[in-house]
Coordinates of C-alpha atoms in Angstrom, one line a residue:
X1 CA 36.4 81.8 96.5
X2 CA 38.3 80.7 99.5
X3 CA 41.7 79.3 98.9
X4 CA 42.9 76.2 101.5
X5 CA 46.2 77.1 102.8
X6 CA 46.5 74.7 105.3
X7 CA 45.9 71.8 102.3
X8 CA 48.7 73.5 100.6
X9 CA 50.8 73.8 103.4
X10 CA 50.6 70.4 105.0
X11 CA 51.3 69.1 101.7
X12 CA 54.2 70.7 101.4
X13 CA 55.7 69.6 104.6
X14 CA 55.0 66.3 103.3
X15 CA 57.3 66.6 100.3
X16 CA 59.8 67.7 101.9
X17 CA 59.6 65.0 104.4
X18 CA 59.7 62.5 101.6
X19 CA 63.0 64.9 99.8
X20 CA 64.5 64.5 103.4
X21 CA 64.3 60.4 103.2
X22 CA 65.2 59.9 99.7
X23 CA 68.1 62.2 100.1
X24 CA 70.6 59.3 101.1
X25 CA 69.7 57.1 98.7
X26 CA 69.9 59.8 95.8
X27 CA 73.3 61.2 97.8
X28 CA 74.9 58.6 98.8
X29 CA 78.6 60.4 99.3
X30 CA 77.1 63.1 101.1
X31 CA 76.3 61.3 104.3
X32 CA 78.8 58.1 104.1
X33 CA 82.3 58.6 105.8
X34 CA 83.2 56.2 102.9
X35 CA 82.7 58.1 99.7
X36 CA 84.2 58.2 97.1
X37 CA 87.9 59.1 97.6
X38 CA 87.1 61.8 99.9
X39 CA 85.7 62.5 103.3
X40 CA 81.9 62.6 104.1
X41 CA 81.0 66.2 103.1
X42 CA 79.4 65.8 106.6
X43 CA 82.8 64.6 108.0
X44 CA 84.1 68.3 107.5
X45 CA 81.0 70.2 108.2
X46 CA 81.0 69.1 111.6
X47 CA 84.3 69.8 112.7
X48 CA 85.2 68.4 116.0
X49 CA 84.8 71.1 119.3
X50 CA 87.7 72.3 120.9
X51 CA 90.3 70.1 121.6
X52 CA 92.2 71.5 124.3
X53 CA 89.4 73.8 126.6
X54 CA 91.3 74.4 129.6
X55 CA 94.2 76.3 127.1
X56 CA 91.9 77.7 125.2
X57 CA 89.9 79.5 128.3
X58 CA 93.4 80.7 129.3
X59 CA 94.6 82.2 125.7
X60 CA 91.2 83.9 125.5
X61 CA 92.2 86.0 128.8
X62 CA 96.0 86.1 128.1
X63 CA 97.4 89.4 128.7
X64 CA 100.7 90.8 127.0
X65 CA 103.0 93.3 128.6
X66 CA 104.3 96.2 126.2
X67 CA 107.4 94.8 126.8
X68 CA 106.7 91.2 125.4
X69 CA 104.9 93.2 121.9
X70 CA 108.3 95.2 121.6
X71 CA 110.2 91.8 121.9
X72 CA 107.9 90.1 119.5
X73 CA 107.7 92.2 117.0
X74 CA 111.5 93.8 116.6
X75 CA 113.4 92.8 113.5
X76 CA 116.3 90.6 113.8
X77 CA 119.5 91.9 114.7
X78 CA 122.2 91.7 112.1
X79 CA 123.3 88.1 112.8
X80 CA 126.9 88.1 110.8
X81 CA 125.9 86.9 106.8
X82 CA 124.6 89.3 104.0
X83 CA 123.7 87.8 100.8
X84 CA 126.9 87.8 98.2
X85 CA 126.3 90.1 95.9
X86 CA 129.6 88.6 93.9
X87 CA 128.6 87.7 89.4
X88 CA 129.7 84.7 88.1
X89 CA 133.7 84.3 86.8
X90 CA 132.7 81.8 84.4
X91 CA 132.0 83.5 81.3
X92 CA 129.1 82.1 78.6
X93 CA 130.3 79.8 76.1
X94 CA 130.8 81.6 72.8
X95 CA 129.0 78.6 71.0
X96 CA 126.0 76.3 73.2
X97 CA 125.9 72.7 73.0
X98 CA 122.5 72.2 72.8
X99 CA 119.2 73.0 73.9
X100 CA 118.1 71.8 77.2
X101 CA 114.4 71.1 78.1
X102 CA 113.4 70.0 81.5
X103 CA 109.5 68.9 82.9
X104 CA 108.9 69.8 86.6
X105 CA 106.3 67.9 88.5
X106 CA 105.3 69.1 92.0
X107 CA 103.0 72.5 93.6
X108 CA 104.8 76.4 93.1
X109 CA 107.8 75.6 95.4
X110 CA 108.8 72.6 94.2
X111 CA 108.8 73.7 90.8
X112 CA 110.9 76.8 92.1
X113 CA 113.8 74.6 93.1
X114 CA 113.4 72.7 89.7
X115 CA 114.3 76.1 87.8
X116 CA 117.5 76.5 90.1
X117 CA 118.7 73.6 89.5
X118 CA 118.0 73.2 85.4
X119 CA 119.8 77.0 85.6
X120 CA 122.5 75.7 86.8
X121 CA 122.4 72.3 85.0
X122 CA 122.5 74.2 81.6
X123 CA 125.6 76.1 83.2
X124 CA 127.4 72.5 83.9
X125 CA 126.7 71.7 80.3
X126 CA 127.3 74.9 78.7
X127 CA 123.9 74.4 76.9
X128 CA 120.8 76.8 76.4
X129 CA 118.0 76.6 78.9
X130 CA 114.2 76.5 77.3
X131 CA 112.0 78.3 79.6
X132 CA 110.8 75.3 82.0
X133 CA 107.7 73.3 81.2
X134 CA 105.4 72.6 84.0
X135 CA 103.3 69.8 84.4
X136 CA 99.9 69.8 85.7
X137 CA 99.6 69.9 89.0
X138 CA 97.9 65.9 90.1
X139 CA 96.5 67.1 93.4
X140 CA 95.3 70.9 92.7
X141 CA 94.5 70.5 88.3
X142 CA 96.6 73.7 87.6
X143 CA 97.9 74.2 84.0
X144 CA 99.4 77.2 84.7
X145 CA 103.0 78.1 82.8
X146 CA 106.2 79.5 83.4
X147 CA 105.1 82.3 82.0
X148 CA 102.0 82.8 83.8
X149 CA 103.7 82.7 87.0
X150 CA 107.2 84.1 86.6
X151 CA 108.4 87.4 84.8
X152 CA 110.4 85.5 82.1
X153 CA 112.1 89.1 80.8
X154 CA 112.9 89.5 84.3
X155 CA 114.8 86.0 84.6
X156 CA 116.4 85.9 81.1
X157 CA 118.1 89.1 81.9
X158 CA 119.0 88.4 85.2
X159 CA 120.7 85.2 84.3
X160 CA 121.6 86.9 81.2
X161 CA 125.6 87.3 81.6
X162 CA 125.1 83.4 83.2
X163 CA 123.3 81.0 81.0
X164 CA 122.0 81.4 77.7
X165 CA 118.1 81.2 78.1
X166 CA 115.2 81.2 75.3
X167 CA 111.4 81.2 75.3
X168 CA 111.1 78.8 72.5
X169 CA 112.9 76.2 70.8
X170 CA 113.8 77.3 67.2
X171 CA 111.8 75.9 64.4
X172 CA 114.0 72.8 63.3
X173 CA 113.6 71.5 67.6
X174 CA 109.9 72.2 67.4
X175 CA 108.8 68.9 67.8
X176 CA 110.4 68.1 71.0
X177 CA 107.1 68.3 73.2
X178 CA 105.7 67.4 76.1
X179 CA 103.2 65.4 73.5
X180 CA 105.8 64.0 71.6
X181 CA 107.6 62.5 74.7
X182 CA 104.4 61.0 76.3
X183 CA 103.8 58.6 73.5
X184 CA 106.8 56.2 73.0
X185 CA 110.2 56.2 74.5
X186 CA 112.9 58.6 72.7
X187 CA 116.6 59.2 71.9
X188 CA 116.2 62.6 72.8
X189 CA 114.5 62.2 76.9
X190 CA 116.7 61.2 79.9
X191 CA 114.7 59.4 82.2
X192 CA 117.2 57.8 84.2
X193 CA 118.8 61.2 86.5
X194 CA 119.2 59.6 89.4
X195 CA 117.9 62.5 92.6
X196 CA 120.6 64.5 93.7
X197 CA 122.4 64.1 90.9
X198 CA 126.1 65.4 90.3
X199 CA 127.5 67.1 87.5
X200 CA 130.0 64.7 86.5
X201 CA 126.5 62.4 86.1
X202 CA 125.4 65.1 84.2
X203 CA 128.9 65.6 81.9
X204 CA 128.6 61.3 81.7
X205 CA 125.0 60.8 80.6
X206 CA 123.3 64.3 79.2
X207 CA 126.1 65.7 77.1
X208 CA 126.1 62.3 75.0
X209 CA 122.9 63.4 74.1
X210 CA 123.4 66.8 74.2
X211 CA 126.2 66.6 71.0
X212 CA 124.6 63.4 69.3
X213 CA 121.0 65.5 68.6
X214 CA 121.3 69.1 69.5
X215 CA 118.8 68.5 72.2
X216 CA 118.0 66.7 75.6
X217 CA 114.6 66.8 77.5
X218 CA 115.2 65.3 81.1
X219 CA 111.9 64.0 82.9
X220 CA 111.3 63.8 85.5
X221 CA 113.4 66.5 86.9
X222 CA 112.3 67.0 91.0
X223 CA 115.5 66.9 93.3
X224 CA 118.0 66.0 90.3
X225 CA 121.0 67.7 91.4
X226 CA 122.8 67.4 94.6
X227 CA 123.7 69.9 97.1
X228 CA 127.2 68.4 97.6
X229 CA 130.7 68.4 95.8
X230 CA 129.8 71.6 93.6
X231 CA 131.6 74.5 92.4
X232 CA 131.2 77.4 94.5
X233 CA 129.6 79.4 91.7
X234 CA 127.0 77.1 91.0
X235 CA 125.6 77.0 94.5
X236 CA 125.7 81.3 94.3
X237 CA 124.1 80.9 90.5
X238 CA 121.2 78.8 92.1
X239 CA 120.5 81.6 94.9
X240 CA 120.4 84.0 92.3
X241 CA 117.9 82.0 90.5
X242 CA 116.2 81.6 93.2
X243 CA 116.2 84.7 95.2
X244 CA 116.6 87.4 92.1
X245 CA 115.8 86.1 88.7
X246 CA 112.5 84.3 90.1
X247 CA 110.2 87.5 90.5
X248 CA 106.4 86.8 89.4
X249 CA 104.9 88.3 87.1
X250 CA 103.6 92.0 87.7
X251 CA 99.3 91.2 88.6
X252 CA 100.3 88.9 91.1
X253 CA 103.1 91.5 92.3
X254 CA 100.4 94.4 92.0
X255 CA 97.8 92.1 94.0
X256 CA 99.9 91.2 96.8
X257 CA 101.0 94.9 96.8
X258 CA 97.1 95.2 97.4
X259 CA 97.0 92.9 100.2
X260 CA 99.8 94.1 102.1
X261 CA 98.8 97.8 102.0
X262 CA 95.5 96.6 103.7
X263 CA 96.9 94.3 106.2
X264 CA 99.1 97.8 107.6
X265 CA 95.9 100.2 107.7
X266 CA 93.8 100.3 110.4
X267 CA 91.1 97.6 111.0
X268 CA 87.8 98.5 110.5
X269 CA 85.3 99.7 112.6
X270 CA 83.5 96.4 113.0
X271 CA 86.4 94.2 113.3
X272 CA 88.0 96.6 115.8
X273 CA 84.7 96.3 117.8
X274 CA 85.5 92.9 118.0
X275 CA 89.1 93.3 119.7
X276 CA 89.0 93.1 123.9
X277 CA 92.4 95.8 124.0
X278 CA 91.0 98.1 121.3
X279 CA 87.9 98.6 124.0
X280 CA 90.2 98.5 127.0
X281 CA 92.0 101.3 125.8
X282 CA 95.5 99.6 125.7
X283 CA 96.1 102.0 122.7
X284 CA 100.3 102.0 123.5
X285 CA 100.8 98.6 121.9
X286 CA 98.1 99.3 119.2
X287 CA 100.2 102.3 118.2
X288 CA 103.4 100.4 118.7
X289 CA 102.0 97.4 116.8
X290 CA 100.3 99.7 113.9
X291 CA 101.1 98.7 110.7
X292 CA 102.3 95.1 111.5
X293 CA 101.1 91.9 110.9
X294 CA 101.9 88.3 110.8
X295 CA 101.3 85.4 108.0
X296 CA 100.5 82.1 109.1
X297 CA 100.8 79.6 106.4
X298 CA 97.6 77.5 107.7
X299 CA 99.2 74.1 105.9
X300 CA 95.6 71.9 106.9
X301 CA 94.4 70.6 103.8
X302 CA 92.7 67.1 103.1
X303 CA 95.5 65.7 101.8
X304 CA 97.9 66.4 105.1
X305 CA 95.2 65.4 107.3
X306 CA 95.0 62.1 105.5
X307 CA 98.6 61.2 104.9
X308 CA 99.8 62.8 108.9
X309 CA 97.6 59.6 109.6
X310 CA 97.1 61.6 113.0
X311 CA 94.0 62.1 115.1
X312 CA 92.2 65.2 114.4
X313 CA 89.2 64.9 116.6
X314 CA 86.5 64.3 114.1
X315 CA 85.4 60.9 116.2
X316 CA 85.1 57.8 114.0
X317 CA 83.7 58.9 111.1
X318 CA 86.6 61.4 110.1
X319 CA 89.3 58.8 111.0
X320 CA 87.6 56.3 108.7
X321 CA 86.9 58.5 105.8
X322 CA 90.8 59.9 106.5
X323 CA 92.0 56.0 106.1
X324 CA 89.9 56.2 103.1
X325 CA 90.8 58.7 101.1
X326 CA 94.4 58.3 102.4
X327 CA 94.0 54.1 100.9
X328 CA 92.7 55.8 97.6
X329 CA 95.2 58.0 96.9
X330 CA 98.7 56.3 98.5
X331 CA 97.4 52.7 98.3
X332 CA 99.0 51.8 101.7
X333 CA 102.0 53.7 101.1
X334 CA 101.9 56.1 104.2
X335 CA 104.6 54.7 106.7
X336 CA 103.0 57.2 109.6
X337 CA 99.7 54.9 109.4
X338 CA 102.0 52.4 111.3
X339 CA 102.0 54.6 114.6
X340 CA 99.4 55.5 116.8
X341 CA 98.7 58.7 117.2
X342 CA 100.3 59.3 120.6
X343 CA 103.9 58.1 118.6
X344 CA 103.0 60.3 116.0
X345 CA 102.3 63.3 118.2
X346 CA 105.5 62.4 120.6
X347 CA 107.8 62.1 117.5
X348 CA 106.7 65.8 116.0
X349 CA 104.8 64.4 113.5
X350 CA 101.3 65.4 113.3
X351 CA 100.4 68.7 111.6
X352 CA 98.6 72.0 113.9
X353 CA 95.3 72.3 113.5
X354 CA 93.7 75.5 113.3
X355 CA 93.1 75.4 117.1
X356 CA 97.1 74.4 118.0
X357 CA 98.3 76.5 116.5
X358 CA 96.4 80.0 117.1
X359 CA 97.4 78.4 120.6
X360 CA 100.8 78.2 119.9
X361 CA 100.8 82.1 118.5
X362 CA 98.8 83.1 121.8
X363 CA 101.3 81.0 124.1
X364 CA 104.2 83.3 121.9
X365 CA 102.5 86.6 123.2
X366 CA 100.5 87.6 120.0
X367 CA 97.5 89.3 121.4
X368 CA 94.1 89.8 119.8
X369 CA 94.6 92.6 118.3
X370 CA 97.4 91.4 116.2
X371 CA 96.7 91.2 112.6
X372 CA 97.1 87.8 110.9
X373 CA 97.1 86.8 107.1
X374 CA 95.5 83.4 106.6
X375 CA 98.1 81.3 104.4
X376 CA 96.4 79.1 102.6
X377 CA 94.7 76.7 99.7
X378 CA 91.8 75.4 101.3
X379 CA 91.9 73.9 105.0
X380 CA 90.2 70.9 105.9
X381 CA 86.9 71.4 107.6
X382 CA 86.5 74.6 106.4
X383 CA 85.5 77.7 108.3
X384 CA 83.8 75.6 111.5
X385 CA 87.5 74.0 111.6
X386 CA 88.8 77.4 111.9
X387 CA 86.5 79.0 113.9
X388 CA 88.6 78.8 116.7
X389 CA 91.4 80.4 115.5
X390 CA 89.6 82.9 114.7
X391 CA 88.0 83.5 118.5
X392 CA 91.7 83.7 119.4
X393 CA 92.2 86.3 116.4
X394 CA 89.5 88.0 115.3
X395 CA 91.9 90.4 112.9
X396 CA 92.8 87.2 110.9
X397 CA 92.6 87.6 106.9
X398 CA 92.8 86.3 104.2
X399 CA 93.3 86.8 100.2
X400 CA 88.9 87.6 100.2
X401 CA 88.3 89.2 102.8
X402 CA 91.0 91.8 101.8
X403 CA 90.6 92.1 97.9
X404 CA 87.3 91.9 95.8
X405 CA 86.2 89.0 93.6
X406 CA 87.5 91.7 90.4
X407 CA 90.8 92.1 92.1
X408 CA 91.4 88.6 92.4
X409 CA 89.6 87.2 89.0
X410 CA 93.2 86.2 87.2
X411 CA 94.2 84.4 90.2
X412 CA 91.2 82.6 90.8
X413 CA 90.8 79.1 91.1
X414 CA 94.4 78.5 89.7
X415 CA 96.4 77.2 92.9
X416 CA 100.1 78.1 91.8
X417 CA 99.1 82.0 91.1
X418 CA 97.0 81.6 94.6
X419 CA 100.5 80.2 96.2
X420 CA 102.7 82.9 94.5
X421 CA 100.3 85.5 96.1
X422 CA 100.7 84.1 99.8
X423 CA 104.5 83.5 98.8
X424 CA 104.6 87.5 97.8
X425 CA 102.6 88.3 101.2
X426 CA 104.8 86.5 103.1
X427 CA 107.6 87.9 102.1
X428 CA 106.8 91.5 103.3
X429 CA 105.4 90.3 106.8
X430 CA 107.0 91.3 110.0
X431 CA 107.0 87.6 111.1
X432 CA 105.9 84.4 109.3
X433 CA 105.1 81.3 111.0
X434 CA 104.0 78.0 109.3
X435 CA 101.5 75.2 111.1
X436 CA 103.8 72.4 110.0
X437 CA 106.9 71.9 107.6
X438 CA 106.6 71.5 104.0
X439 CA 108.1 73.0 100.6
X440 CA 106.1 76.4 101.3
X441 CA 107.2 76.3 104.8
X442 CA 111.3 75.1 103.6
X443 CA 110.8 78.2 100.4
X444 CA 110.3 80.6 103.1
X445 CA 112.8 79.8 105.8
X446 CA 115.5 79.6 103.4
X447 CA 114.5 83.1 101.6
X448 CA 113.6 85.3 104.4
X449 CA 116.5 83.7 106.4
X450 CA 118.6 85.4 103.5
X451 CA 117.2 88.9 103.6
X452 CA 117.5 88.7 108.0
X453 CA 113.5 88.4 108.1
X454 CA 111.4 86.5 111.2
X455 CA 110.8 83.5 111.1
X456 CA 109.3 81.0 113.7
X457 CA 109.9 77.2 113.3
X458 CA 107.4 75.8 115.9
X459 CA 108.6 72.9 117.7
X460 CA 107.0 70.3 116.6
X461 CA 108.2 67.3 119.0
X462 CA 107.4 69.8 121.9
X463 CA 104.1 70.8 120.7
X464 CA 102.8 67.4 120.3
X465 CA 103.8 66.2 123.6
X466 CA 102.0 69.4 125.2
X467 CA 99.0 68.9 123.7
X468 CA 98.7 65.7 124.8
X469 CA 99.2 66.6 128.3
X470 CA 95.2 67.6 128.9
X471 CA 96.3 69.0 133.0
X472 CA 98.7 71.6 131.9
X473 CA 97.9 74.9 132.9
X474 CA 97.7 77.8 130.7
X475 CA 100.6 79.4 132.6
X476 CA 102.7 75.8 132.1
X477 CA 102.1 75.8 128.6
X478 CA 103.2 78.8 127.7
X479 CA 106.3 78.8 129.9
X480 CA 107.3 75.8 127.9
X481 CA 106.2 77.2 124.6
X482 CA 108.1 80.5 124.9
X483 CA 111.5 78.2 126.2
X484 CA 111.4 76.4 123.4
X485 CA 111.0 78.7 120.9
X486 CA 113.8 81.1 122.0
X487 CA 116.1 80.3 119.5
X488 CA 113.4 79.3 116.7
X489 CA 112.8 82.7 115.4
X490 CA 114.9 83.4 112.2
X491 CA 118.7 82.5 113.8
X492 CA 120.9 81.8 110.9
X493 CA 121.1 78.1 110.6
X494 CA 124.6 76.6 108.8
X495 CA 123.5 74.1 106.2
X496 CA 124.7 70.6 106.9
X497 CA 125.4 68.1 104.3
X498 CA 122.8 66.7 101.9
X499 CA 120.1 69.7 103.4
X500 CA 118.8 71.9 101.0
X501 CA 120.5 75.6 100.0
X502 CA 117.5 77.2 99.6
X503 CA 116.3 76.4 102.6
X504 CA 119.7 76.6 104.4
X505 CA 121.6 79.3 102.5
X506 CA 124.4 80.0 104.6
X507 CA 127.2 79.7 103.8
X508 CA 127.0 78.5 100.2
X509 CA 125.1 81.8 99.3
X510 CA 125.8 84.4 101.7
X511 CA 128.8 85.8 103.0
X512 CA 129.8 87.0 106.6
X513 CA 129.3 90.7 106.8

């Protein structure tokens, strides 16, 4: 019996012909720039080419003296300011007021702050703190709990000889929930905390409350207590919060532990194939270099592209599904959609891409051999956005290509515990550099700028006027790069009035040495 293959095969090809043309019509969102509240999957599959060529071809034959390396990479000098190290002089109240609840919006950092500052709110009162509830996160879906993020033994006894702290509210208070507050309007919630608060407000409004029911839940609770006009030992007692009693809980701890001790080995023999000075044979700034590495919190997601309202080289198809998904979610609410994109880019306002910045670290003197820890929740584009980068740094990791699905199956898919890893990360890197500012970018400046760690701030206004300048040289660029980020690198920075302590925390939380 002969069999017809050919038959077979031509009708086959016919099928999947007729698959191919019906595709559209059956997918609709996956080819229109329009879809449904997000950006063609198309849109980010073909990420644009190389923006800048002529700086690129210069960064990928950049050469770094040992000299530059050894400036890079040394630790800051002691600049003057050590944390305080001083406990509180106020003692605890031998009887509370009150139980205090509070409901915090926002990603991992946000939520951070909102634990200082209900710390220190419950200290103003002298009532008892319930461990913090957190919402669920609108943008990322993350349930994840107090608990599931922070060591709460670790914070109740730090804070222990500060504010009176409990896990739970006792049996007679157990129906003050989350629940019980989303379904009519109670005697017991403060809605009305105006942001940035001050503690007389506080003393006027909550303590009413506080001695009328036994309880108070405030919500919403983001950026409701000012930086201004407080006691001296409330500003320390939020740094403590926020740089001692915060610790996360010991897998995340165990798993950044993980990462970091991979990111100081050696590279492997396939990715140091891949490294121009490893085959040169420039082994004195390996050696000087080993053990190093930077983080680069890559802050490109969907959600920054769209709301930046900048220009990101995707051609007329990504800025109209950007304007899409941007009208979807902020409903004409993004002031920066105003500007064009050469204002935007003038005034410092557009976030790095991929490409920019791995630019900006080459202009800086990184070389490619320098190991770099991708920073990140998912980056817009995906791995053809970064591609890149990754030319200009073929050492770069991230969270899996270091650890193994096992290692990192109770942080999966949960973006806060995700965060907290980078967060843990970034705190033991020689240097840390984020693409654009934000509340992981602010976290980070303020904490390692209190333990006298590296830090580079890139210049944004400066930045966005070189890259729009499409003659400069690679030699121009990075003369101007490297003047204006002398004094970006981790110099204390006073905090001015109505800025933040945690990310400013001299002088309200460190003292001069």
């Amino acid at each position: 019996m002969k069999l017809n293959f050919s038959g077979s095969h031509s009708q086959s090809h016919t099928i999947a012909g007729l698959f191919l043309l019906l595709l559209p019509l059956l997918l609709p969102n996956l080819f229109g720039p329009l879809g449904r509240a997000s950006p063609s999957m198309f849109s980010e599959w073909n990420a644009p080419k190389p923006r800048h060529m002529a700086l690129l071809r210069g960064a990928l034959q950049r050469q770094t003296s040992v000299q530059q390396q050894s400036r890079l990479w040394s630790p800051l000098a002691n600049q003057g300011w050590k944390p305080c190290a001083e406990t509180s002089k106020v003692p605890l109240p031998e009887k509370s007021r009150g139980y205090i609840q509070v409901f915090l919006d926002g990603g991992l950092n946000q939520q951070k702050m909102g634990i200082c500052d209900a710390v220190a709110v419950a200290k103003i009162l002298n009532a008892t703190l319930v461990i913090p509830h957190l919402e669920v996160n609108p943008v990322w879906q993350d349930s994840s709990s107090f608990t599931e993020i922070f060591d709460v033994d670790h914070f109740i006894d730090v804070l222990r000889d500060e504010v009176s702290i409990v896990k739970d509210l006792p049996s007679e208070y157990s129906w003050s929930t989350r629940e019980y507050y989303g379904t009519g309007i109670r005697a017991t919630r403060i809605k009305t905390a105006p942001v940035h608060a001050t503690a007389n407000w506080y003393l006027e409004n909550v303590l009413p409350v506080l001695e009328s029911n036994g309880i108070a839940a405030i919500a919403p609770f983001s950026h409701r207590l000012t930086f201004e006009n407080l006691p001296a030992n409330l500003q320390r007692l939020r740094c403590k919060v926020n740089f001692q009693a915060l610790a996360f809980v010991p897998h995340i701890r165990a798993l950044g532990d993980t990462l970091v001790n991979r990111l100081r080995s050696s590279p492997n023999k396939n990715q140091a194939a891949q490294t121009k000075y490893l085959l040169l044979g420039r082994d004195q700034i390996g050696k000087q270099n080993a053990g190093k590495f930077v983080v680069l919190h890559l802050r490109f997601d969907k959600d920054m592209a769209a709301h930046s309202a900048c220009d990101f080289g995707g051609g007329k198809a990504e800025k109209l599904a950007l304007a899409k998904y941007r009208q979807v979610l902020w409903q004409g609410r993004v002031l920066n959609s105003q500007f064009t994109d050469e204002e935007l880019r003038n005034q410092g306002r557009c976030p790095l891409t991929p490409e920019e910045i791995g630019l900006l670290l080459a202009a800086l003197g990184f070389d490619n051999n320098t190991r770099l820890y991708l920073a990140s929740h998912k980056v817009y584009g995906g791995e053809a956005r970064i591609s890149t980068l990754r030319k200009l740094f073929p050492l770069m990791e991230d969270k899996k290509s270091l650890a193994s699905v096992e290692e990192r199956a109770k942080v999966e898919g949960k973006a806060s515990l995700l965060a907290a890893v980078d967060y843990y990360v970034s705190m033991q890197s020689n240097i840390f550099i984020s693409a654009s500012p934000g509340n992981m970018h602010n976290a980070l400046v303020g904490h390692r700028a209190y333990m006298n760690l590296k830090t580079i701030r890139p210049n944004m206004a400066l930045l966005g006027q070189l890259f729009l300048n499409k003659s400069m040289e690679w030699s121009e660029f990075q003369r101007a790069v490297l003047d204006g980020h002398k004094n970006r690198q981790g110099q204390i920075r006073l905090r001015k009035e109505k800025q933040s302590i945690y990310t400013y925390p001299a002088p309200d939380c460190m003292c001069q040495a």
